[in-house]
Coordinates of C-alpha atoms in Angstrom, one line a residue:
X9 CA 95.8 111.0 135.4
X10 CA 92.1 110.0 136.6
X11 CA 89.2 111.4 136.0
X12 CA 86.1 111.3 138.2
X13 CA 82.7 112.5 137.6
X14 CA 79.8 113.7 140.0
X15 CA 76.6 112.8 139.3
X16 CA 74.0 115.9 138.3
X17 CA 70.2 115.2 138.8
X18 CA 68.0 116.1 135.9
X19 CA 64.8 116.6 135.1
X20 CA 62.2 113.6 134.9
X21 CA 61.4 114.6 130.9
X22 CA 64.0 116.7 129.3
X23 CA 62.9 118.6 125.8
X24 CA 65.2 117.0 123.2
X25 CA 65.5 119.3 120.1
X26 CA 64.5 116.8 116.8
X27 CA 64.6 117.9 113.0
X28 CA 66.6 119.8 111.2
X29 CA 63.7 123.1 111.2
X30 CA 64.2 122.8 114.8
X31 CA 68.0 122.9 114.9
X32 CA 68.6 125.3 112.5
X33 CA 66.0 127.6 114.6
X34 CA 68.5 126.6 117.5
X35 CA 71.4 128.0 116.3
X36 CA 72.5 131.8 117.3
X37 CA 71.5 134.5 115.1
X38 CA 75.5 135.0 114.0
X39 CA 75.8 132.0 112.4
X40 CA 72.4 132.1 111.0
X41 CA 73.7 135.3 109.1
X42 CA 77.0 134.1 108.3
X43 CA 74.9 130.8 106.6
X44 CA 72.8 133.0 104.5
X45 CA 75.4 135.1 103.5
X46 CA 77.2 131.7 102.6
X47 CA 74.3 130.7 100.1
X48 CA 73.8 134.1 98.3
X49 CA 77.2 134.1 97.7
X50 CA 77.8 130.9 96.5
X51 CA 74.8 131.7 94.2
X52 CA 76.3 134.3 92.6
X53 CA 79.2 132.4 92.4
X54 CA 77.6 130.0 90.4
X55 CA 75.1 132.7 87.9
X56 CA 78.5 134.4 86.9
X57 CA 80.0 130.8 86.2
X58 CA 77.1 130.2 84.3
X59 CA 76.8 133.7 82.1
X60 CA 80.4 132.8 81.6
X61 CA 80.0 129.7 80.1
X62 CA 77.2 130.6 78.0
X63 CA 79.0 133.6 76.8
X64 CA 81.8 132.4 75.1
X65 CA 84.5 134.0 73.2
X66 CA 84.1 137.6 71.7
X67 CA 84.0 138.3 67.9
X68 CA 84.2 141.5 66.4
X69 CA 80.7 143.3 65.8
X70 CA 82.0 146.3 64.1
X71 CA 85.7 147.4 62.8
X72 CA 87.1 150.6 61.9
X73 CA 84.3 152.8 63.5
X74 CA 85.1 156.3 64.2
X75 CA 83.9 157.7 67.4
X76 CA 80.7 159.5 65.8
X77 CA 79.6 156.1 65.0
X78 CA 80.5 154.2 67.9
X79 CA 78.8 156.4 70.3
X80 CA 75.3 155.3 68.9
X81 CA 76.0 152.1 69.0
X82 CA 77.2 152.1 72.5
X83 CA 74.2 153.4 73.6
X84 CA 72.0 151.1 71.8
X85 CA 73.7 148.0 73.0
X86 CA 73.6 150.0 76.6
X87 CA 69.8 149.6 76.3
X88 CA 69.7 146.1 74.9
X89 CA 71.5 144.9 77.8
X90 CA 74.9 143.4 75.8
X91 CA 77.7 143.3 76.9
X92 CA 80.3 144.5 74.9
X93 CA 84.3 145.0 74.6
X94 CA 86.5 147.4 73.0
X95 CA 89.7 146.1 71.4
X96 CA 93.3 147.7 72.0
X97 CA 92.9 150.5 69.7
X98 CA 89.7 151.2 70.1
X99 CA 88.3 150.8 66.7
X100 CA 86.6 147.9 66.9
X101 CA 83.2 146.2 69.1
X102 CA 83.2 143.0 70.2
X103 CA 79.9 141.0 71.7
X104 CA 79.5 137.4 72.6
X105 CA 80.0 135.4 69.3
X106 CA 76.7 133.7 69.7
X107 CA 75.0 137.5 69.1
X108 CA 77.0 138.5 66.6
X109 CA 74.9 138.2 63.4
X110 CA 71.6 139.1 65.3
X111 CA 73.2 142.3 66.4
X112 CA 74.1 143.4 63.6
X113 CA 70.7 143.0 61.9
X114 CA 69.1 144.7 64.9
X115 CA 71.5 147.8 64.3
X116 CA 70.9 147.6 60.7
X117 CA 67.4 148.2 60.9
X118 CA 68.3 151.1 63.5
X119 CA 70.4 152.5 60.4
X120 CA 73.8 151.9 62.5
X121 CA 76.5 152.7 62.0
X122 CA 75.5 155.5 60.0
X123 CA 79.1 155.9 58.5
X124 CA 81.1 159.0 59.0
X125 CA 81.5 159.8 54.9
X126 CA 78.9 161.3 53.0
X127 CA 78.4 161.2 49.7
X128 CA 75.8 162.6 47.0
X129 CA 73.2 162.2 49.6
X130 CA 74.7 165.6 51.2
X131 CA 72.1 167.3 48.1
X132 CA 69.0 165.4 49.1
X133 CA 68.3 168.0 52.0
X134 CA 68.9 171.0 50.6
X135 CA 67.0 173.8 52.8
X136 CA 64.9 176.3 51.1
X137 CA 67.1 179.4 50.8
X138 CA 70.2 178.1 49.8
X139 CA 72.5 180.1 48.7
X140 CA 74.9 179.8 45.7
X141 CA 78.2 179.6 48.1
X142 CA 76.2 176.9 50.6
X143 CA 75.4 175.3 47.0
X144 CA 78.9 175.1 45.8
X145 CA 80.3 173.8 49.3
X146 CA 77.8 171.3 49.3
X147 CA 78.5 170.0 45.7
X148 CA 82.2 169.8 47.1
X149 CA 81.7 167.8 50.3
X150 CA 79.8 165.1 48.1
X151 CA 82.5 164.6 45.7
X152 CA 85.2 164.1 48.3
X153 CA 82.5 161.7 50.2
X154 CA 82.3 160.1 47.3
X155 CA 86.1 160.0 46.1
X156 CA 86.8 158.6 49.7
X157 CA 84.5 155.8 49.2
X158 CA 85.5 154.5 46.2
X159 CA 89.0 155.1 47.1
X160 CA 88.3 152.9 50.4
X161 CA 86.8 150.4 48.4
X162 CA 90.1 149.0 47.4
X163 CA 92.0 146.0 48.5
X164 CA 94.8 147.3 50.3
X165 CA 93.5 150.6 51.5
X166 CA 92.1 150.7 54.8
X167 CA 91.1 154.9 54.8
X168 CA 91.0 157.7 52.9
X169 CA 90.7 161.3 53.1
X170 CA 90.5 163.2 50.1
X171 CA 90.5 167.1 49.6
X172 CA 89.3 169.1 46.6
X173 CA 90.4 172.7 45.9
X174 CA 88.0 174.1 43.3
X175 CA 88.6 177.7 42.4
X176 CA 85.6 179.8 42.1
X177 CA 84.7 180.0 37.9
X178 CA 84.2 182.8 36.8
X179 CA 84.0 184.9 33.2
X180 CA 85.3 187.8 33.8
X181 CA 88.9 186.8 34.4
X182 CA 91.3 186.2 31.5
X183 CA 93.2 183.7 33.2
X184 CA 90.9 181.0 35.2
X185 CA 92.8 179.0 37.7
X186 CA 92.9 175.3 38.1
X187 CA 91.7 173.0 40.5
X188 CA 93.8 170.5 42.4
X189 CA 93.6 168.0 45.1
X190 CA 95.4 166.0 48.1
X191 CA 94.8 162.4 49.2
X192 CA 95.8 160.7 52.3
X193 CA 95.9 156.7 52.6
X194 CA 96.1 154.7 55.4
X195 CA 96.8 151.1 54.2
X196 CA 96.0 147.7 56.2
X197 CA 99.1 146.7 57.5
X198 CA 101.7 144.6 55.2
X199 CA 100.0 146.6 52.1
X200 CA 101.8 148.4 49.6
X201 CA 100.9 149.8 46.6
X202 CA 103.2 149.8 43.3
X203 CA 103.2 152.3 40.8
X204 CA 100.1 151.1 38.4
X205 CA 97.7 151.3 41.7
X206 CA 99.1 155.1 42.7
X207 CA 98.3 155.9 39.0
X208 CA 95.0 154.4 39.0
X209 CA 94.3 156.7 42.0
X210 CA 95.5 159.8 40.6
X211 CA 93.9 159.7 37.6
X212 CA 90.6 158.2 39.0
X213 CA 90.7 162.0 41.2
X214 CA 91.6 163.9 37.9
X215 CA 88.9 162.6 35.9
X216 CA 86.4 162.9 38.6
X217 CA 86.8 167.1 38.7
X218 CA 86.4 168.9 35.5
X219 CA 89.8 170.4 34.2
X220 CA 92.0 168.4 36.7
X221 CA 95.1 167.7 35.8
X222 CA 96.7 164.4 37.1
X223 CA 99.9 166.2 38.0
X224 CA 98.3 168.2 40.6
X225 CA 96.6 165.2 42.5
X226 CA 99.1 164.9 45.3
X227 CA 99.3 161.1 47.6
X228 CA 99.8 160.8 50.6
X229 CA 100.2 157.9 53.0
X230 CA 99.5 157.2 56.5
X231 CA 103.2 158.5 57.5
X232 CA 103.6 162.0 55.3
X233 CA 105.3 160.8 52.3
X234 CA 104.9 161.5 49.3
X235 CA 103.8 158.8 46.7
X236 CA 102.6 160.1 43.8
X237 CA 104.8 162.9 42.2
X238 CA 108.3 161.1 42.5
X239 CA 109.3 161.3 38.9
X240 CA 109.9 165.0 39.3
X241 CA 111.4 165.1 42.7
X242 CA 113.6 162.3 42.4
X243 CA 114.8 163.6 38.7
X244 CA 118.6 163.5 39.6
X245 CA 118.0 160.2 41.3
X246 CA 116.4 156.6 40.8
X247 CA 112.3 155.9 42.0
X248 CA 111.2 152.9 43.7
X249 CA 110.4 151.3 40.6
X250 CA 114.1 151.6 39.3
X251 CA 115.3 150.6 42.6
X252 CA 113.3 147.6 42.9
X253 CA 114.5 146.6 39.2
X254 CA 118.3 146.8 40.2
X255 CA 117.5 144.4 42.6
X256 CA 115.7 142.0 40.8
X257 CA 118.6 142.2 38.1
X258 CA 120.9 141.3 40.7
X259 CA 118.9 138.7 42.3
X260 CA 118.6 136.8 39.0
X261 CA 122.5 137.0 38.6
X262 CA 123.0 136.1 41.6
X263 CA 120.4 133.1 41.5
X264 CA 122.7 131.6 38.6
X265 CA 126.1 132.0 40.3
X266 CA 124.9 130.3 43.7
X267 CA 122.7 127.5 41.2
X268 CA 126.4 126.7 39.5
X269 CA 129.1 126.8 42.8
X270 CA 126.4 125.2 45.1
X271 CA 127.0 121.5 43.9
X272 CA 130.5 122.0 43.7
X273 CA 131.5 123.2 46.3
X274 CA 128.6 122.7 49.2
X275 CA 126.4 125.3 50.4
X276 CA 127.8 126.4 53.7
X277 CA 131.2 126.7 51.8
X278 CA 130.2 129.6 49.3
X279 CA 129.5 133.2 49.8
X280 CA 128.2 135.6 47.1
X281 CA 127.3 138.8 45.5
X282 CA 126.2 140.4 42.4
X283 CA 126.1 144.5 42.4
X284 CA 124.8 145.8 38.6
X285 CA 124.8 149.2 37.2
X286 CA 121.9 150.1 35.0
X287 CA 121.1 152.6 32.5
X288 CA 117.8 154.2 32.9
X289 CA 118.9 157.4 30.5
X290 CA 116.7 157.5 27.5
X291 CA 117.6 159.3 24.5
X292 CA 115.4 160.0 21.0
X293 CA 117.4 160.6 17.4
X294 CA 115.7 161.4 13.9
X295 CA 118.2 161.7 11.0
X296 CA 117.0 161.9 7.2
X297 CA 120.0 161.0 4.7
X298 CA 119.7 161.8 0.7
X299 CA 121.7 159.7 -1.8
X300 CA 121.8 159.9 -5.3
X301 CA 120.0 157.4 -7.9
X302 CA 122.0 153.8 -7.3
X303 CA 122.2 151.6 -10.4
X304 CA 121.5 151.2 -14.0
X305 CA 117.6 150.7 -13.3
X306 CA 115.1 153.4 -14.8
X307 CA 114.9 157.0 -12.2
X308 CA 111.7 157.3 -11.2
X309 CA 109.6 160.7 -12.8
X310 CA 108.5 162.6 -9.7
X311 CA 107.5 165.3 -12.3
X312 CA 107.5 166.2 -16.1
X313 CA 106.5 169.2 -17.6
X314 CA 106.9 170.9 -21.2
X315 CA 106.0 174.2 -22.6
X316 CA 105.6 174.8 -26.1
X317 CA 105.4 178.6 -27.7
X318 CA 105.1 179.8 -30.9
X319 CA 104.2 183.1 -32.8
X320 CA 103.4 183.3 -37.0
X321 CA 104.9 185.8 -39.0
X322 CA 103.6 188.1 -42.2
X323 CA 102.7 186.4 -45.4
X324 CA 104.4 187.8 -48.6
X325 CA 103.7 186.8 -52.2
X326 CA 105.8 184.2 -54.1
X327 CA 105.7 182.4 -57.3
X328 CA 105.4 182.8 -61.1
X329 CA 103.2 185.9 -62.3
X330 CA 99.9 185.2 -63.8
X331 CA 96.5 183.0 -63.5
X332 CA 98.6 180.0 -62.9
X333 CA 100.3 180.9 -59.6
X334 CA 96.7 182.0 -58.0
X335 CA 95.0 178.8 -58.6
X336 CA 94.9 176.2 -55.5
X337 CA 98.4 173.9 -55.7
X338 CA 97.6 170.0 -56.6
X339 CA 97.8 167.1 -53.8
X340 CA 101.7 166.3 -53.9
X341 CA 101.7 162.7 -54.7
X342 CA 105.7 162.0 -54.0
X343 CA 106.8 163.0 -50.1
X344 CA 107.9 166.0 -49.7
X345 CA 111.8 166.3 -48.0
X346 CA 115.1 167.3 -48.4
X347 CA 115.0 170.1 -51.7
X348 CA 111.7 169.6 -52.3
X349 CA 110.5 170.5 -49.0
X350 CA 112.6 173.8 -48.8
X351 CA 111.6 174.8 -52.3
X352 CA 108.4 174.9 -51.1
X353 CA 108.8 176.8 -48.2
X354 CA 110.7 179.3 -51.0
X355 CA 107.9 179.2 -53.4
X356 CA 104.9 180.4 -50.8
X357 CA 104.9 180.8 -46.6
X358 CA 105.0 183.2 -44.3
X359 CA 108.0 185.2 -43.0
X360 CA 109.3 187.0 -39.4
X361 CA 107.4 184.1 -37.1
X362 CA 109.1 183.0 -34.0
X363 CA 108.6 179.9 -32.1
X364 CA 109.9 178.3 -28.6
X365 CA 109.5 174.7 -26.4
X366 CA 110.7 173.7 -23.3
X367 CA 110.6 170.6 -21.2
X368 CA 111.1 169.9 -17.5
X369 CA 111.8 166.5 -16.0
X370 CA 112.2 166.0 -12.0
X371 CA 113.4 162.5 -10.7
X372 CA 113.1 161.6 -7.3
X373 CA 116.2 161.6 -4.9
X374 CA 116.6 158.5 -2.2
X375 CA 115.5 159.4 1.0
X376 CA 116.4 157.4 4.1
X377 CA 114.3 158.6 7.7
X378 CA 115.9 157.2 11.0
X379 CA 113.9 157.6 14.4
X380 CA 115.6 155.9 17.2
X381 CA 114.6 155.7 20.7
X382 CA 116.7 154.0 23.2
X383 CA 115.3 151.6 25.6
X384 CA 115.6 152.2 29.6
X385 CA 117.2 149.6 31.9
X386 CA 120.2 148.2 30.1
X387 CA 122.8 146.7 31.8
X388 CA 126.1 148.9 32.2
X389 CA 128.0 146.8 34.1
X390 CA 128.2 143.7 36.5
X391 CA 130.2 143.0 39.3
X392 CA 130.6 139.5 40.5
X393 CA 132.5 138.8 44.2
X394 CA 132.7 135.3 45.5
X395 CA 134.3 133.5 48.6
X396 CA 135.1 129.6 48.9
X397 CA 135.7 128.3 51.6
X398 CA 138.8 125.8 52.0
X399 CA 138.5 122.0 51.4
X400 CA 137.8 120.2 54.8
X401 CA 138.5 116.8 55.4
X402 CA 139.3 114.5 57.8
X403 CA 142.5 112.6 58.3
X404 CA 143.4 109.0 59.8
X405 CA 143.2 110.5 63.5
X406 CA 139.7 112.1 63.1
X407 CA 140.4 115.8 63.1
X408 CA 139.1 118.0 60.7
X409 CA 142.2 119.6 58.2
X410 CA 141.4 122.3 55.6
X411 CA 143.1 123.1 52.8
X412 CA 142.9 125.8 50.1
X413 CA 141.7 125.3 46.5
X414 CA 144.6 125.2 44.0
X415 CA 144.4 127.8 41.2
X416 CA 143.3 125.4 38.9
X417 CA 140.2 124.6 40.8
X418 CA 139.5 128.9 41.0
X419 CA 140.1 129.1 37.8
X420 CA 137.4 126.6 36.9
X421 CA 134.9 128.7 39.5
X422 CA 135.7 131.7 37.7
X423 CA 135.0 130.5 34.3
X424 CA 131.3 129.0 35.6
X425 CA 130.8 132.6 37.1
X426 CA 131.7 134.2 34.1
X427 CA 129.7 131.8 31.7
X428 CA 126.7 132.8 34.7
X429 CA 126.5 136.0 34.7
X430 CA 127.2 136.6 30.5
X431 CA 130.4 138.0 31.1
X432 CA 131.2 141.2 28.8
X433 CA 134.6 142.4 29.2
X434 CA 134.1 145.0 26.3
X435 CA 130.9 146.2 29.0
X436 CA 133.5 146.5 31.5
X437 CA 132.5 143.2 33.7
X438 CA 134.6 141.6 36.5
X439 CA 134.3 138.7 38.7
X440 CA 136.8 138.2 41.1
X441 CA 136.8 134.6 43.0
X442 CA 138.9 134.0 45.7
X443 CA 139.6 131.0 48.4
X444 CA 139.5 131.8 52.4
X445 CA 139.2 129.7 55.1
X446 CA 135.7 130.6 57.1
X447 CA 135.4 131.3 60.5
X448 CA 132.4 129.3 61.8
X449 CA 130.9 130.5 65.2
X450 CA 129.7 128.5 67.8
X451 CA 125.5 128.4 68.1
X452 CA 124.6 128.2 71.1
X453 CA 121.9 125.8 72.0
X454 CA 117.7 126.7 71.5
X455 CA 116.6 126.5 74.9
X456 CA 113.7 124.3 75.2
X457 CA 110.6 126.6 76.1
X458 CA 109.6 125.8 79.1
X459 CA 106.1 124.4 80.0
X460 CA 104.6 127.0 81.3
X461 CA 105.2 129.3 78.5
X462 CA 103.8 127.3 75.7
X463 CA 101.3 129.7 73.6
X464 CA 98.7 126.4 73.8
X465 CA 99.0 126.2 77.9
X466 CA 98.9 129.9 78.1
X467 CA 96.1 130.4 76.0
X468 CA 94.5 127.2 77.9
X469 CA 94.7 128.9 80.8
X470 CA 93.9 132.8 80.2
X471 CA 90.3 130.6 78.9
X472 CA 89.6 128.8 82.3
X473 CA 91.1 131.8 84.6
X474 CA 87.6 133.1 85.1
X475 CA 85.8 130.0 85.4
X476 CA 88.6 128.7 87.6
X477 CA 88.4 131.4 89.9
X478 CA 84.5 132.0 90.2
X479 CA 84.8 128.1 91.5
X480 CA 87.6 129.0 93.3
X481 CA 85.3 131.4 95.5
X482 CA 82.5 129.3 95.6
X483 CA 84.7 126.8 97.1
X484 CA 85.7 128.9 99.7
X485 CA 82.7 130.3 100.6
X486 CA 80.8 126.8 100.7
X487 CA 83.8 125.5 103.6
X488 CA 84.1 129.1 105.6
X489 CA 80.3 129.5 105.6
X490 CA 78.1 127.3 104.9
X491 CA 79.7 124.2 106.0
X492 CA 79.9 125.7 109.8
X493 CA 76.4 125.7 109.7
X494 CA 75.8 122.4 108.0
X495 CA 77.9 120.9 110.8
X496 CA 75.9 122.1 113.2
X497 CA 72.9 121.5 112.1
X498 CA 73.8 118.3 111.5
X499 CA 75.5 117.3 114.5
X500 CA 74.3 114.8 117.4
X501 CA 72.0 117.0 119.8
X502 CA 73.4 118.2 122.5
X503 CA 71.8 117.2 125.9
X504 CA 70.3 119.8 128.1
X505 CA 71.2 120.3 131.7
X506 CA 71.5 117.5 133.3
X507 CA 71.3 114.9 130.8
X508 CA 74.9 114.2 130.6
X509 CA 77.9 115.3 132.7
X510 CA 80.5 117.5 131.2
X511 CA 83.0 118.5 133.9
X512 CA 85.9 117.0 133.9
X513 CA 88.3 117.2 137.0
X514 CA 91.9 117.1 135.6
X515 CA 94.9 115.6 137.6
X516 CA 95.7 112.8 139.3
X517 CA 92.9 113.5 142.2
X518 CA 91.7 110.0 144.0
X519 CA 88.1 109.5 144.8
X520 CA 87.3 108.2 148.2
X521 CA 87.1 104.7 148.3
X522 CA 83.2 103.2 148.8
X523 CA 82.7 100.5 151.6
X524 CA 81.4 97.0 149.7
X525 CA 77.7 96.7 149.7
X526 CA 75.8 94.6 151.8
X527 CA 74.4 91.5 150.7
X528 CA 70.4 92.2 150.0
X529 CA 68.9 95.2 149.3
X530 CA 71.9 97.5 148.2
X531 CA 69.4 100.8 148.5
X532 CA 67.9 99.8 151.9
X533 CA 69.6 100.8 155.6
X534 CA 71.2 103.6 157.2
X535 CA 74.2 102.4 155.8
X536 CA 73.5 102.9 151.9
X537 CA 72.0 106.4 152.7
X538 CA 75.4 107.5 154.0
X539 CA 76.8 105.7 150.5
X540 CA 74.4 107.8 148.2
X541 CA 75.0 110.8 150.4
X542 CA 79.0 110.3 150.0
X543 CA 78.7 109.8 146.1
X544 CA 76.3 112.9 145.9
X545 CA 79.2 115.0 148.2
X546 CA 82.0 112.7 146.1
X547 CA 80.2 114.0 142.4
X548 CA 79.6 117.4 143.8
X549 CA 83.1 117.8 144.5
X550 CA 84.0 116.2 141.3
X551 CA 82.0 116.6 138.8
X552 CA 84.3 115.7 136.0
X553 CA 85.5 112.4 137.0
X554 CA 81.7 111.2 137.8
X555 CA 81.3 112.0 134.4
X556 CA 83.8 109.9 133.1
X557 CA 83.0 106.8 135.3
X558 CA 78.9 107.4 133.8
X559 CA 80.2 107.4 130.3
X560 CA 82.2 104.2 130.7
X561 CA 79.4 102.7 131.9
X562 CA 77.2 103.6 129.0
X563 CA 79.9 102.4 126.3
X564 CA 80.6 99.4 128.5
X565 CA 83.5 99.7 129.4
X566 CA 84.8 98.1 133.0
X567 CA 84.2 100.1 136.1

């Protein structure tokens, strides 16, 4: 393909666009608008990227907020131009990590959060002219609020509500209605309350309300299950604490069996279970036994009583008549006994007297008092079942062979199990050890987690998603809006009309040949004028070919 150029006349002094300012001014209006739009979008992307990098992670400002507390806090954060987020449940407010403590101090100074549970502060603002009914209701609300705060301070309790039923006390009624209470608990995930903690909550509420019986306090969990008062409801069965005790007894006996047999047969060649029957019945008995005194020892006197009663008779004359008998007798010089005493009685005394004497002695009798109270949780019966795998060995060919255990070996294993659980035949315990081959199922291979599902990679991608997206937007803006304008400004200046020949002649168009110039002045004479006229006509007809020729001359290419 041959190209031809056609010379074009140009002005003597053409204007040349020089400098970036003049070049930008020479751009079309659409290019200027796109460049300005690209610069503005790039600045916005850079500002958003800077803010994202400065904010970093979000942390919890306040958790477990109610709707009454969350509204004022969000309103205050909006007034302070602080970005915030919600958790999935909506109970916590998240703010940038660098502003958590500063915002907590500022919100606390503003009295936020106020708290949806009010205690005795309700009574601080008593309106004038308050009726007795209003005062009683406010007192009940204050007491419920204080109990709620106290219960929520427990480690396992996330939230609580207390309802008190306080009847109106009136002295005109003979039988007063007793108060009652209900407590609803919301526990932290994974937390539970044992019997002692439930009893503590019940007695806390009962002790805070006058004449409130602990039996009338009901405690419920978040699902509506009754936690307190289960002893009466489950009087015919086992409560949770008793079931837990049974499991602990079974687990302790099973652990002993496994510790004895695993070193002998191997950990994977043994399966065992132990069941226990526990007696939770409780009986009380009082007995008294009386026995006579035993042995030769002196009996213990409990009571001794004696009674003497005598009555004197009338005096009768006696003795020898005369003066001698009227004189007092002389003192006796010898003991009076026997016949002498009888004679003296015969000589003088009284007649007709009576006498009575009684003596009573009571002795202690042996007495035995026995108070018997049987303990609860006694083991009534134990049952143990053990399955042992066949003995697996490898033959000379490398094939696994399983052989059953001998009866002697089974007897030895049975004896070990009996000793481990404390076998008692009189109690009715039973132990069964059998030998059977285990069915081993092929475990599917664990598939490796691909790289794109690794948690650390997902966290990294999640953290860098926003900065990466902003950076990508910035690159798109640069290459689609700003780069074309920069190329137009920084490109070499475009010659004005007449400075270059940019019309190409396509095809194999042959230019007319020109005669060789004569020696001497090539531009003088009529022949040269004719040549110039021919060149002008050729350039006019074939401007593209002439332009290529001139471009070759400028670049130093041979003609």
